[in-house]
Amino acid sequence: MKPLFLALSFLYAGFLLGQNNSVAAGEKLVYTATYNMSGILTDIAEVKMETSEIKTSKSTLLRLKCTAATFKKWDNFFKIRDLYESYVNPKTLTPYLYKRDISEGGYYKFMQYKFNPRTRTVESLKRKKRKDGSTWDENNRLKIGSNTKDFVSTFYYIRTLDIDKAQPGDEQIFTVLFDNEENKVGVKFLAKETINSNLGKIECYKLAISLKNKDLLKDTNDNLLWLSADDNKIPIYATFKIPVGNGELKIKSASGLKN
């Protein structure tokens, strides 16, 4: 599921930056993920996006948790149990800690980033499994840009933008740290569009997602995201197309919204 999630810096064109007025603790969004199986879009997994308040000895953080799990009938075919989470400043969504723990068809990988916004550095831990089941760790200290985030906090941060001020074609470029590399992710506003969903007919902002320095998600408007055109800006629907196939993400339920 990582290409799906990944398919989410400074001010560019008509987007306006601001404080977080869209995301609060207690939000829970549930989605059905489909994948093209022999020419037929098939429901294969459930994706959950949840937020919660975490108190530490020094501050209160917002936990952004994303999980993906294949439905049991598909586990024997290709079992997925993925966890992505970011601990951020509740007002600015600046990340302090990021974890990625994925298990996909026998492949396992764990990544952890400890962000230090003051020094613009990240303490990175990568853990993988050998064929015999044992694990090995790799530690790195990375220098990053002042606006670099992990992709979970970036995905939520998009929801804080004043998209209503954007004009069709306006684009914002984000710098996202993934697998110890900074990637340029473009988010382009295409139009307002009303779509049918499990929550009813909803007016949405239609956005195109692309990776500027990779071939995975090319700038072809094949990877699209619809955010509700209200104060919450929750993801309602998404489509993705990658070299190994294509699929969709459809909202199933939403609760605990801020607005």
Short mmCIF file of C-alpha atoms in Angstrom, two decimals:
data_model
loop_
_atom_site.label_atom_id
_atom_site.label_comp_id
_atom_site.label_asym_id
_atom_site.label_seq_id
_atom_site.Cartn_x
_atom_site.Cartn_y
_atom_site.Cartn_z
CA MET A 1 0.00 0.00 0.00
CA LYS A 2 2.99 2.35 0.21
CA PRO A 3 2.54 3.75 -3.36
CA LEU A 4 -1.04 4.63 -2.41
CA PHE A 5 -0.01 6.50 0.71
CA LEU A 6 3.00 8.11 -0.95
CA ALA A 7 0.80 9.48 -3.62
CA LEU A 8 0.22 12.29 -0.77
CA SER A 9 7.68 23.11 0.97
CA PHE A 10 7.08 26.49 0.45
CA LEU A 11 4.16 28.53 -0.88
CA TYR A 12 3.75 28.12 -4.62
CA ALA A 13 1.16 29.54 -7.02
CA GLY A 14 -2.29 30.03 -5.45
CA PHE A 15 -2.17 27.86 -2.31
CA LEU A 16 -2.05 29.64 1.04
CA LEU A 17 -0.38 28.26 4.14
CA GLY A 18 -1.89 28.50 7.60
CA GLN A 19 -2.50 26.99 11.01
CA ASN A 20 -4.26 23.67 11.45
CA ASN A 21 -8.01 24.33 11.52
CA SER A 22 -9.03 21.04 9.89
CA VAL A 23 -7.61 18.13 11.91
CA ALA A 24 -8.18 17.33 15.59
CA ALA A 25 -7.80 14.37 17.94
CA GLY A 26 -10.57 11.79 17.80
CA GLU A 27 -11.03 11.71 14.04
CA LYS A 28 -11.50 8.30 12.41
CA LEU A 29 -11.74 7.73 8.67
CA VAL A 30 -12.28 4.27 7.21
CA TYR A 31 -11.73 3.37 3.55
CA THR A 32 -12.02 0.41 1.21
CA ALA A 33 -9.01 -0.07 -1.07
CA THR A 34 -9.53 -1.70 -4.45
CA TYR A 35 -6.98 -3.08 -6.88
CA ASN A 36 -7.24 -4.12 -10.49
CA MET A 37 -7.32 -7.92 -10.48
CA SER A 38 -7.37 -9.32 -14.03
CA GLY A 39 -9.16 -6.25 -15.34
CA ILE A 40 -11.70 -6.03 -12.49
CA LEU A 41 -11.45 -3.56 -9.60
CA THR A 42 -11.67 -5.76 -6.50
CA ASP A 43 -11.98 -4.78 -2.84
CA ILE A 44 -8.82 -6.12 -1.23
CA ALA A 45 -8.09 -4.12 1.92
CA GLU A 46 -9.35 -1.75 4.58
CA VAL A 47 -7.47 1.46 5.30
CA LYS A 48 -7.97 3.43 8.52
CA MET A 49 -6.78 6.94 9.33
CA GLU A 50 -7.07 7.90 13.01
CA THR A 51 -5.92 10.80 15.16
CA SER A 52 -5.37 10.93 18.93
CA GLU A 53 -3.82 13.16 21.56
CA ILE A 54 -0.54 12.04 23.11
CA LYS A 55 0.79 13.73 26.23
CA THR A 56 4.51 13.65 26.97
CA SER A 57 6.47 15.08 29.89
CA LYS A 58 7.17 18.22 27.85
CA SER A 59 4.25 18.72 25.46
CA THR A 60 1.03 17.45 23.93
CA LEU A 61 1.31 15.94 20.45
CA LEU A 62 -1.17 14.82 17.82
CA ARG A 63 -0.75 11.22 16.68
CA LEU A 64 -1.60 10.60 13.02
CA LYS A 65 -2.06 6.87 12.54
CA CYS A 66 -2.66 5.09 9.22
CA THR A 67 -3.14 1.34 8.89
CA ALA A 68 -3.80 -0.95 5.96
CA ALA A 69 -4.85 -4.61 6.16
CA THR A 70 -6.02 -6.99 3.47
CA PHE A 71 -9.35 -8.67 3.99
CA LYS A 72 -8.87 -12.21 5.34
CA LYS A 73 -9.90 -13.89 2.10
CA TRP A 74 -6.90 -12.26 0.42
CA ASP A 75 -4.35 -12.99 3.14
CA ASN A 76 -3.24 -16.27 1.56
CA PHE A 77 -2.74 -14.49 -1.76
CA PHE A 78 -0.86 -11.40 -0.55
CA LYS A 79 -1.16 -10.50 3.13
CA ILE A 80 -0.71 -6.86 4.04
CA ARG A 81 -0.41 -5.48 7.57
CA ASP A 82 0.98 -1.95 7.38
CA LEU A 83 1.30 0.78 9.99
CA TYR A 84 2.33 4.37 9.30
CA GLU A 85 2.23 6.99 12.05
CA SER A 86 3.52 10.47 12.73
CA TYR A 87 3.61 12.44 15.99
CA VAL A 88 3.23 16.14 15.24
CA ASN A 89 2.68 19.59 16.67
CA PRO A 90 -1.15 19.93 16.83
CA LYS A 91 -1.11 23.50 15.45
CA THR A 92 1.49 23.33 12.69
CA LEU A 93 1.65 19.54 12.03
CA THR A 94 5.44 19.76 12.25
CA PRO A 95 6.64 16.15 12.76
CA TYR A 96 8.79 15.01 15.68
CA LEU A 97 8.57 11.24 15.33
CA TYR A 98 7.59 9.01 12.41
CA LYS A 99 7.24 5.23 12.26
CA ARG A 100 6.59 2.90 9.36
CA ASP A 101 6.10 -0.79 10.07
CA ILE A 102 5.12 -2.81 7.01
CA SER A 103 4.53 -6.48 6.32
CA GLU A 104 3.57 -7.19 2.72
CA GLY A 105 3.53 -10.69 1.27
CA GLY A 106 6.42 -11.85 3.47
CA TYR A 107 8.41 -8.64 3.03
CA TYR A 108 9.10 -6.75 6.29
CA LYS A 109 10.54 -3.31 6.89
CA PHE A 110 10.57 -0.87 9.79
CA MET A 111 11.58 2.77 9.51
CA GLN A 112 11.76 5.37 12.26
CA TYR A 113 12.60 9.06 11.98
CA LYS A 114 13.29 11.35 14.93
CA PHE A 115 13.01 14.92 13.64
CA ASN A 116 14.93 17.81 15.17
CA PRO A 117 13.38 20.96 13.63
CA ARG A 118 15.95 23.23 15.30
CA THR A 119 19.00 21.56 13.73
CA ARG A 120 17.13 20.39 10.60
CA THR A 121 18.33 16.84 11.13
CA VAL A 122 16.72 13.41 11.38
CA GLU A 123 17.93 10.38 13.31
CA SER A 124 16.94 7.48 11.06
CA LEU A 125 16.56 3.80 11.97
CA LYS A 126 15.93 1.15 9.33
CA ARG A 127 15.23 -2.45 10.33
CA LYS A 128 14.81 -5.38 7.92
CA LYS A 129 14.58 -9.14 8.19
CA ARG A 130 17.01 -11.69 6.80
CA LYS A 131 15.82 -14.90 5.19
CA ASP A 132 16.42 -16.79 8.46
CA GLY A 133 14.05 -14.44 10.29
CA SER A 134 16.71 -12.48 12.17
CA THR A 135 16.81 -8.68 11.84
CA TRP A 136 19.48 -6.11 11.18
CA ASP A 137 19.49 -2.38 11.90
CA GLU A 138 20.93 0.55 9.99
CA ASN A 139 21.26 3.95 11.68
CA ASN A 140 21.79 7.25 9.89
CA ARG A 141 21.85 10.95 10.67
CA LEU A 142 20.27 12.92 7.84
CA LYS A 143 20.39 16.61 7.01
CA ILE A 144 17.03 17.86 5.73
CA GLY A 145 15.42 21.05 4.48
CA SER A 146 13.51 23.38 6.79
CA ASN A 147 10.12 22.26 5.43
CA THR A 148 10.77 18.53 4.97
CA LYS A 149 8.16 16.26 6.52
CA ASP A 150 7.34 12.56 6.49
CA PHE A 151 4.57 11.63 4.07
CA VAL A 152 1.90 11.00 6.74
CA SER A 153 2.23 14.50 8.21
CA THR A 154 2.42 15.87 4.66
CA PHE A 155 -0.83 14.13 3.73
CA TYR A 156 -2.60 15.66 6.71
CA TYR A 157 -0.92 19.03 6.17
CA ILE A 158 -2.47 19.28 2.70
CA ARG A 159 -5.82 19.43 4.47
CA THR A 160 -4.81 22.65 6.28
CA LEU A 161 -4.17 24.57 3.05
CA ASP A 162 -6.60 27.27 1.98
CA ILE A 163 -7.41 25.44 -1.24
CA ASP A 164 -10.50 27.56 -1.83
CA LYS A 165 -8.19 30.41 -2.84
CA ALA A 166 -6.46 28.31 -5.52
CA GLN A 167 -7.12 28.56 -9.24
CA PRO A 168 -7.25 25.51 -11.55
CA GLY A 169 -3.67 24.59 -12.42
CA ASP A 170 -2.13 26.04 -9.25
CA GLU A 171 0.39 23.65 -7.75
CA GLN A 172 2.30 23.34 -4.50
CA ILE A 173 5.52 21.36 -4.12
CA PHE A 174 6.22 19.50 -0.88
CA THR A 175 9.48 17.91 0.25
CA VAL A 176 8.81 14.46 1.73
CA LEU A 177 11.34 12.18 3.43
CA PHE A 178 10.83 8.57 2.35
CA ASP A 179 13.34 5.73 2.61
CA ASN A 180 15.96 8.27 3.77
CA GLU A 181 15.58 10.33 0.60
CA GLU A 182 13.95 13.72 0.11
CA ASN A 183 11.31 13.54 -2.61
CA LYS A 184 9.48 16.39 -4.34
CA VAL A 185 5.73 15.80 -4.34
CA GLY A 186 3.49 18.02 -6.44
CA VAL A 187 -0.13 18.69 -5.48
CA LYS A 188 -2.08 20.41 -8.26
CA PHE A 189 -5.59 21.82 -7.91
CA LEU A 190 -7.69 20.82 -10.92
CA ALA A 191 -11.28 21.80 -10.14
CA LYS A 192 -14.21 21.59 -7.78
CA GLU A 193 -16.29 18.50 -8.44
CA THR A 194 -19.33 16.90 -6.78
CA ILE A 195 -19.02 13.12 -6.46
CA ASN A 196 -21.13 10.28 -5.09
CA SER A 197 -19.79 8.46 -2.04
CA ASN A 198 -20.90 6.32 0.89
CA LEU A 199 -21.41 9.61 2.73
CA GLY A 200 -23.69 10.94 -0.02
CA LYS A 201 -23.07 13.54 -2.70
CA ILE A 202 -20.13 15.69 -1.64
CA GLU A 203 -18.56 18.73 -3.26
CA CYS A 204 -14.81 18.16 -3.41
CA TYR A 205 -11.52 19.71 -4.34
CA LYS A 206 -10.03 17.55 -7.09
CA LEU A 207 -6.23 17.33 -6.78
CA ALA A 208 -3.56 15.62 -8.88
CA ILE A 209 -0.58 14.05 -7.06
CA SER A 210 2.81 13.52 -8.70
CA LEU A 211 6.41 12.75 -7.78
CA LYS A 212 8.74 15.22 -9.43
CA ASN A 213 12.00 13.29 -9.11
CA LYS A 214 10.72 9.71 -9.52
CA ASP A 215 9.02 7.66 -12.22
CA LEU A 216 6.58 5.99 -9.80
CA LEU A 217 3.82 8.62 -9.88
CA LYS A 218 4.34 10.58 -13.06
CA ASP A 219 2.73 13.97 -13.72
CA THR A 220 -0.08 12.57 -15.88
CA ASN A 221 -3.17 13.24 -13.70
CA ASP A 222 -3.59 9.47 -13.20
CA ASN A 223 -3.17 9.79 -9.43
CA LEU A 224 -6.06 11.86 -8.14
CA LEU A 225 -7.39 12.82 -4.74
CA TRP A 226 -10.79 14.32 -3.88
CA LEU A 227 -10.96 16.28 -0.60
CA SER A 228 -14.29 17.47 0.78
CA ALA A 229 -14.70 21.16 -0.03
CA ASP A 230 -15.49 22.15 3.55
CA ASP A 231 -13.53 23.06 6.67
CA ASN A 232 -12.52 19.42 7.35
CA LYS A 233 -11.15 18.65 3.87
CA ILE A 234 -11.28 14.89 4.47
CA PRO A 235 -10.21 12.50 1.68
CA ILE A 236 -13.36 11.16 0.03
CA TYR A 237 -11.99 9.28 -2.96
CA ALA A 238 -8.64 8.60 -4.64
CA THR A 239 -7.37 6.83 -7.72
CA PHE A 240 -3.82 5.67 -8.32
CA LYS A 241 -1.91 4.24 -11.24
CA ILE A 242 1.55 2.75 -10.76
CA PRO A 243 3.79 0.54 -12.93
CA VAL A 244 2.39 -2.66 -11.36
CA GLY A 245 -1.30 -1.75 -11.57
CA ASN A 246 -4.04 0.65 -10.59
CA GLY A 247 -6.71 0.98 -7.94
CA GLU A 248 -8.98 3.20 -5.88
CA LEU A 249 -9.56 4.32 -2.31
CA LYS A 250 -13.24 4.91 -1.34
CA ILE A 251 -14.45 6.32 1.94
CA LYS A 252 -16.60 4.02 4.04
CA SER A 253 -17.21 6.06 7.20
CA ALA A 254 -16.10 9.22 8.98
CA SER A 255 -16.45 10.19 12.65
CA GLY A 256 -15.00 12.62 15.19
CA LEU A 257 -14.49 15.42 12.67
CA LYS A 258 -13.22 18.76 13.94
CA ASN A 259 -15.82 20.88 12.13
#
